[in-house]
Short mmCIF file of C-alpha atoms in Angstrom, two decimals:
data_model
loop_
_atom_site.label_atom_id
_atom_site.label_comp_id
_atom_site.label_asym_id
_atom_site.label_seq_id
_atom_site.Cartn_x
_atom_site.Cartn_y
_atom_site.Cartn_z
CA UNK A 1 -6.55 12.52 17.68
CA UNK A 2 -3.95 10.01 16.45
CA UNK A 3 -2.49 7.63 19.01
CA UNK A 4 1.25 7.70 19.69
CA UNK A 5 3.16 4.90 18.01
CA UNK A 6 4.61 2.55 20.66
CA UNK A 7 8.37 2.20 20.38
CA UNK A 8 8.88 5.16 18.07
CA UNK A 9 11.14 6.96 20.56
CA UNK A 10 13.76 4.23 20.04
CA UNK A 11 14.10 4.86 16.31
CA UNK A 12 17.35 6.48 15.20
CA UNK A 13 18.88 7.57 11.89
CA UNK A 14 22.55 8.44 12.10
CA UNK A 15 22.22 8.74 15.86
CA UNK A 16 19.22 11.07 15.93
CA UNK A 17 15.45 10.89 15.83
CA UNK A 18 14.11 10.49 12.27
CA UNK A 19 11.97 13.32 10.93
CA UNK A 20 10.20 14.73 7.89
CA UNK A 21 10.59 18.33 6.60
CA UNK A 22 8.85 21.20 8.39
CA UNK A 23 5.27 22.11 7.42
CA UNK A 24 4.73 18.63 6.01
CA UNK A 25 2.54 15.85 7.40
CA UNK A 26 2.54 12.41 5.85
CA UNK A 27 -0.34 9.98 6.16
CA UNK A 28 1.01 6.55 5.12
CA UNK A 29 -1.71 3.96 4.57
CA UNK A 30 -1.18 0.20 4.59
CA UNK A 31 -2.51 -2.62 2.42
CA UNK A 32 -6.20 -2.12 1.58
CA UNK A 33 -6.94 -5.33 -0.39
CA UNK A 34 -10.36 -4.37 -1.67
CA UNK A 35 -11.78 -3.21 1.67
CA UNK A 36 -13.47 -0.05 0.44
CA UNK A 37 -15.46 0.16 3.66
CA UNK A 38 -12.29 0.43 5.74
CA UNK A 39 -10.69 2.86 3.30
CA UNK A 40 -13.68 5.20 3.54
CA UNK A 41 -13.63 5.02 7.33
CA UNK A 42 -9.91 5.73 7.49
CA UNK A 43 -10.03 8.64 5.03
CA UNK A 44 -12.85 10.19 7.05
CA UNK A 45 -10.77 9.93 10.24
CA UNK A 46 -7.77 11.47 8.52
CA UNK A 47 -9.98 14.33 7.32
CA UNK A 48 -11.14 14.91 10.88
CA UNK A 49 -7.54 14.92 12.06
CA UNK A 50 -6.60 17.57 9.48
CA UNK A 51 -9.62 19.67 10.46
CA UNK A 52 -8.68 19.43 14.14
CA UNK A 53 -4.94 19.91 13.57
CA UNK A 54 -4.53 21.93 10.37
CA UNK A 55 -1.31 21.46 8.42
CA UNK A 56 0.12 23.31 5.46
CA UNK A 57 1.06 20.25 3.41
CA UNK A 58 -0.71 16.94 4.05
CA UNK A 59 0.51 14.15 1.77
CA UNK A 60 -1.12 10.74 1.50
CA UNK A 61 1.26 7.85 0.78
CA UNK A 62 -0.47 4.58 -0.12
CA UNK A 63 1.77 1.52 0.16
CA UNK A 64 0.17 -0.71 -2.48
CA UNK A 65 -1.96 -3.87 -2.56
CA UNK A 66 -5.18 -2.01 -3.23
CA UNK A 67 -6.82 -5.02 -4.87
CA UNK A 68 -7.48 -8.78 -4.39
CA UNK A 69 -8.91 -10.81 -1.49
CA UNK A 70 -11.46 -8.23 -0.33
CA UNK A 71 -14.82 -7.75 -2.08
CA UNK A 72 -14.45 -4.26 -3.60
CA UNK A 73 -11.26 -3.97 -5.62
CA UNK A 74 -12.72 -2.00 -8.52
CA UNK A 75 -14.56 0.36 -6.18
CA UNK A 76 -11.36 0.86 -4.17
CA UNK A 77 -9.48 1.98 -7.28
CA UNK A 78 -12.35 4.33 -8.17
CA UNK A 79 -12.16 5.81 -4.67
CA UNK A 80 -8.39 6.32 -4.82
CA UNK A 81 -8.62 7.99 -8.23
CA UNK A 82 -11.32 10.27 -6.85
CA UNK A 83 -9.23 11.06 -3.77
CA UNK A 84 -6.17 12.16 -5.73
CA UNK A 85 -8.21 14.78 -7.60
CA UNK A 86 -8.40 16.88 -4.44
CA UNK A 87 -5.45 15.69 -2.35
CA UNK A 88 -1.68 15.32 -2.75
CA UNK A 89 -1.11 11.59 -3.09
CA UNK A 90 1.72 9.15 -3.73
CA UNK A 91 0.60 5.70 -4.86
CA UNK A 92 3.11 2.87 -4.56
CA UNK A 93 2.90 -0.42 -6.42
CA UNK A 94 2.20 -3.63 -4.54
CA UNK A 95 2.91 -7.15 -5.72
CA UNK A 96 -0.81 -7.65 -6.30
CA UNK A 97 -1.02 -4.72 -8.72
CA UNK A 98 2.14 -5.93 -10.45
CA UNK A 99 0.81 -9.40 -11.11
CA UNK A 100 -2.69 -8.20 -12.08
CA UNK A 101 -1.39 -5.84 -14.76
CA UNK A 102 1.05 -8.46 -16.03
CA UNK A 103 -1.85 -10.87 -16.47
CA UNK A 104 -3.15 -8.64 -19.25
CA UNK A 105 -0.26 -9.84 -21.42
CA UNK A 106 1.01 -13.00 -19.70
CA UNK A 107 -1.48 -15.85 -19.41
CA UNK A 108 1.03 -17.95 -17.47
CA UNK A 109 0.55 -15.74 -14.40
CA UNK A 110 -3.22 -16.15 -14.14
CA UNK A 111 -3.16 -19.24 -11.92
CA UNK A 112 -0.83 -17.50 -9.48
CA UNK A 113 -3.01 -14.37 -9.46
CA UNK A 114 -6.16 -16.37 -8.79
CA UNK A 115 -4.45 -18.07 -5.84
CA UNK A 116 -3.50 -14.62 -4.48
CA UNK A 117 -7.08 -13.36 -4.52
CA UNK A 118 -7.48 -12.34 -8.13
CA UNK A 119 -10.83 -14.10 -8.42
CA UNK A 120 -12.41 -11.56 -6.07
CA UNK A 121 -10.94 -8.77 -8.19
CA UNK A 122 -12.33 -10.21 -11.42
CA UNK A 123 -15.78 -10.47 -9.82
CA UNK A 124 -15.58 -6.85 -8.67
CA UNK A 125 -14.82 -5.78 -12.27
CA UNK A 126 -17.93 -7.55 -13.46
CA UNK A 127 -16.28 -10.45 -15.29
CA UNK A 128 -19.32 -12.64 -16.13
CA UNK A 129 -19.83 -15.66 -13.87
CA UNK A 130 -19.97 -17.99 -16.89
CA UNK A 131 -16.44 -16.83 -17.81
CA UNK A 132 -15.19 -17.55 -14.30
CA UNK A 133 -16.78 -20.98 -14.46
CA UNK A 134 -14.45 -21.97 -17.28
CA UNK A 135 -11.72 -22.43 -14.67
CA UNK A 136 -8.51 -23.25 -16.50
CA UNK A 137 -9.54 -21.62 -19.80
CA UNK A 138 -7.25 -18.71 -19.06
CA UNK A 139 -7.60 -17.08 -22.48
CA UNK A 140 -11.27 -16.35 -21.77
CA UNK A 141 -10.45 -14.84 -18.37
CA UNK A 142 -7.71 -12.70 -19.85
CA UNK A 143 -9.98 -11.41 -22.59
CA UNK A 144 -12.77 -10.67 -20.13
CA UNK A 145 -10.39 -8.77 -17.83
CA UNK A 146 -9.09 -6.75 -20.78
CA UNK A 147 -12.64 -5.76 -21.64
CA UNK A 148 -13.67 -4.99 -18.07
CA UNK A 149 -10.67 -2.87 -17.01
CA UNK A 150 -11.37 0.86 -17.55
CA UNK A 151 -8.59 2.83 -19.24
CA UNK A 152 -8.38 5.13 -16.22
CA UNK A 153 -7.70 2.11 -14.02
CA UNK A 154 -5.05 0.79 -16.43
CA UNK A 155 -3.30 4.17 -16.30
CA UNK A 156 -3.53 4.14 -12.49
CA UNK A 157 -1.82 0.74 -12.33
CA UNK A 158 0.74 1.71 -14.98
CA UNK A 159 1.78 4.88 -13.15
CA UNK A 160 2.30 3.37 -9.68
CA UNK A 161 5.71 4.09 -8.15
CA UNK A 162 8.07 1.50 -6.71
CA UNK A 163 9.25 3.68 -3.82
CA UNK A 164 9.11 7.14 -2.27
CA UNK A 165 11.61 8.91 -0.02
CA UNK A 166 10.93 11.88 2.24
CA UNK A 167 13.16 13.18 5.02
CA UNK A 168 14.49 10.25 7.03
CA UNK A 169 11.89 7.79 5.71
CA UNK A 170 11.81 5.50 2.68
CA UNK A 171 8.47 3.99 1.66
CA UNK A 172 8.17 0.70 -0.24
CA UNK A 173 5.49 -1.96 -0.42
CA UNK A 174 7.45 -4.95 0.90
CA UNK A 175 10.82 -3.61 2.05
CA UNK A 176 14.34 -3.36 0.68
CA UNK A 177 17.25 -5.66 -0.11
CA UNK A 178 19.94 -5.47 2.59
CA UNK A 179 23.41 -4.32 1.50
CA UNK A 180 22.00 -2.54 -1.56
CA UNK A 181 21.78 1.26 -1.77
CA UNK A 182 18.21 2.55 -1.57
CA UNK A 183 18.67 4.25 -4.95
CA UNK A 184 19.64 0.89 -6.52
CA UNK A 185 16.82 -1.31 -5.23
CA UNK A 186 15.17 -3.66 -7.74
CA UNK A 187 11.42 -3.71 -8.25
CA UNK A 188 11.21 -7.40 -7.40
CA UNK A 189 12.68 -6.80 -3.93
CA UNK A 190 10.67 -3.65 -3.25
CA UNK A 191 7.43 -5.53 -4.00
CA UNK A 192 8.09 -9.09 -2.80
CA UNK A 193 10.91 -9.31 -0.24
CA UNK A 194 10.17 -10.76 3.20
CA UNK A 195 12.47 -12.62 5.60
CA UNK A 196 15.82 -11.32 4.36
CA UNK A 197 14.59 -7.78 4.96
CA UNK A 198 12.43 -8.43 8.02
CA UNK A 199 15.28 -10.08 9.94
CA UNK A 200 17.94 -7.56 8.91
CA UNK A 201 19.50 -5.26 11.52
CA UNK A 202 21.22 -3.16 8.87
CA UNK A 203 21.04 0.61 9.12
CA UNK A 204 19.59 1.55 5.75
CA UNK A 205 20.22 5.29 6.08
CA UNK A 206 16.46 5.87 6.39
CA UNK A 207 13.64 4.20 8.30
CA UNK A 208 11.80 1.86 5.91
CA UNK A 209 8.01 2.15 6.06
CA UNK A 210 6.38 -0.89 4.46
CA UNK A 211 3.45 -3.28 4.32
CA UNK A 212 3.15 -6.68 2.57
CA UNK A 213 3.58 -8.88 5.66
CA UNK A 214 0.42 -8.73 7.81
CA UNK A 215 0.77 -8.32 11.58
CA UNK A 216 -1.85 -7.80 14.27
CA UNK A 217 -0.23 -4.58 15.45
CA UNK A 218 1.95 -2.03 13.70
CA UNK A 219 5.45 -3.42 14.02
CA UNK A 220 8.37 -1.14 14.89
CA UNK A 221 11.92 -2.40 14.44
CA UNK A 222 15.24 -0.56 14.73
CA UNK A 223 15.25 0.16 11.00
CA UNK A 224 11.66 -0.25 9.78
CA UNK A 225 7.95 0.20 10.50
CA UNK A 226 5.42 -2.34 9.17
CA UNK A 227 1.92 -0.87 8.85
CA UNK A 228 0.11 -3.80 7.20
CA UNK A 229 -2.39 -4.88 9.84
CA UNK A 230 -4.21 -7.37 7.59
CA UNK A 231 -7.22 -5.24 6.69
CA UNK A 232 -8.93 -7.82 4.48
CA UNK A 233 -9.00 -10.38 7.33
CA UNK A 234 -8.87 -8.30 10.52
CA UNK A 235 -10.97 -5.25 9.70
CA UNK A 236 -8.07 -3.05 10.76
CA UNK A 237 -6.63 -0.65 8.19
CA UNK A 238 -3.81 1.45 9.62
CA UNK A 239 -2.26 4.81 8.86
CA UNK A 240 1.12 6.02 10.11
CA UNK A 241 1.22 9.79 10.66
CA UNK A 242 4.62 11.49 10.35
CA UNK A 243 5.16 15.14 11.28
CA UNK A 244 8.50 16.61 12.33
CA UNK A 245 9.93 14.03 14.75
CA UNK A 246 6.49 12.79 15.82
CA UNK A 247 5.03 9.44 14.79
CA UNK A 248 1.44 8.48 15.54
CA UNK A 249 -1.29 6.16 14.28
CA UNK A 250 -4.84 6.43 12.99
CA UNK A 251 -6.67 3.20 12.22
CA UNK A 252 -10.12 1.68 11.88
CA UNK A 253 -10.03 -0.40 15.06
CA UNK A 254 -11.05 2.44 17.35
CA UNK A 255 -12.95 5.71 17.17
CA UNK A 256 -10.48 8.59 16.84
#
């Protein structure tokens, strides 16, 4: 059984408890960062939850940052593609997917990507070690990544969404720009924003569910819920479960 989300009873949208439409259950999953082992564990626990508490319409919402830092980026993308064949899924774009796909055409971004964990991703895609040893010879890395990236993976990255709204919730990888309508948010803010959003007390009209900024525990604010619990470093991959007015949590840090 999922655990109740501490602090959720304080959340309000227009003076009432936030909710999602009837007969719908959302499983929102935080930043995976190449931790296939944790993803498999979490998906198994979600499956057990659905078996124990059947629902008419389960929807999986993945908040981005599927790759980099952890050891199994390619295998994680394979697993997500497999999962969507039999489940209703929404895949959001993270800043790590954005920069990785841009590196296919923009060599100037490679150094930044490597600093963000791109080296682990290249290794997972089988880029030859002698190519990685060239260091600053970015053209060779770019060519090797082009050759190693399956077309199905390219299409997966290309088709990622910047945001998703359902009921009283708005899902984005990093957050939203304060004082800008949700319908007018820019990709750069949705994928990269931090302090300006995290410190904002603005009522956005919906509760923002996001990742991007790792915390030890799921973080509940008056206008947002952060579900990035630092999987690549902590071993904890978290899922926020939304059904009606209920909010609960399934994660990999305890046996559910």
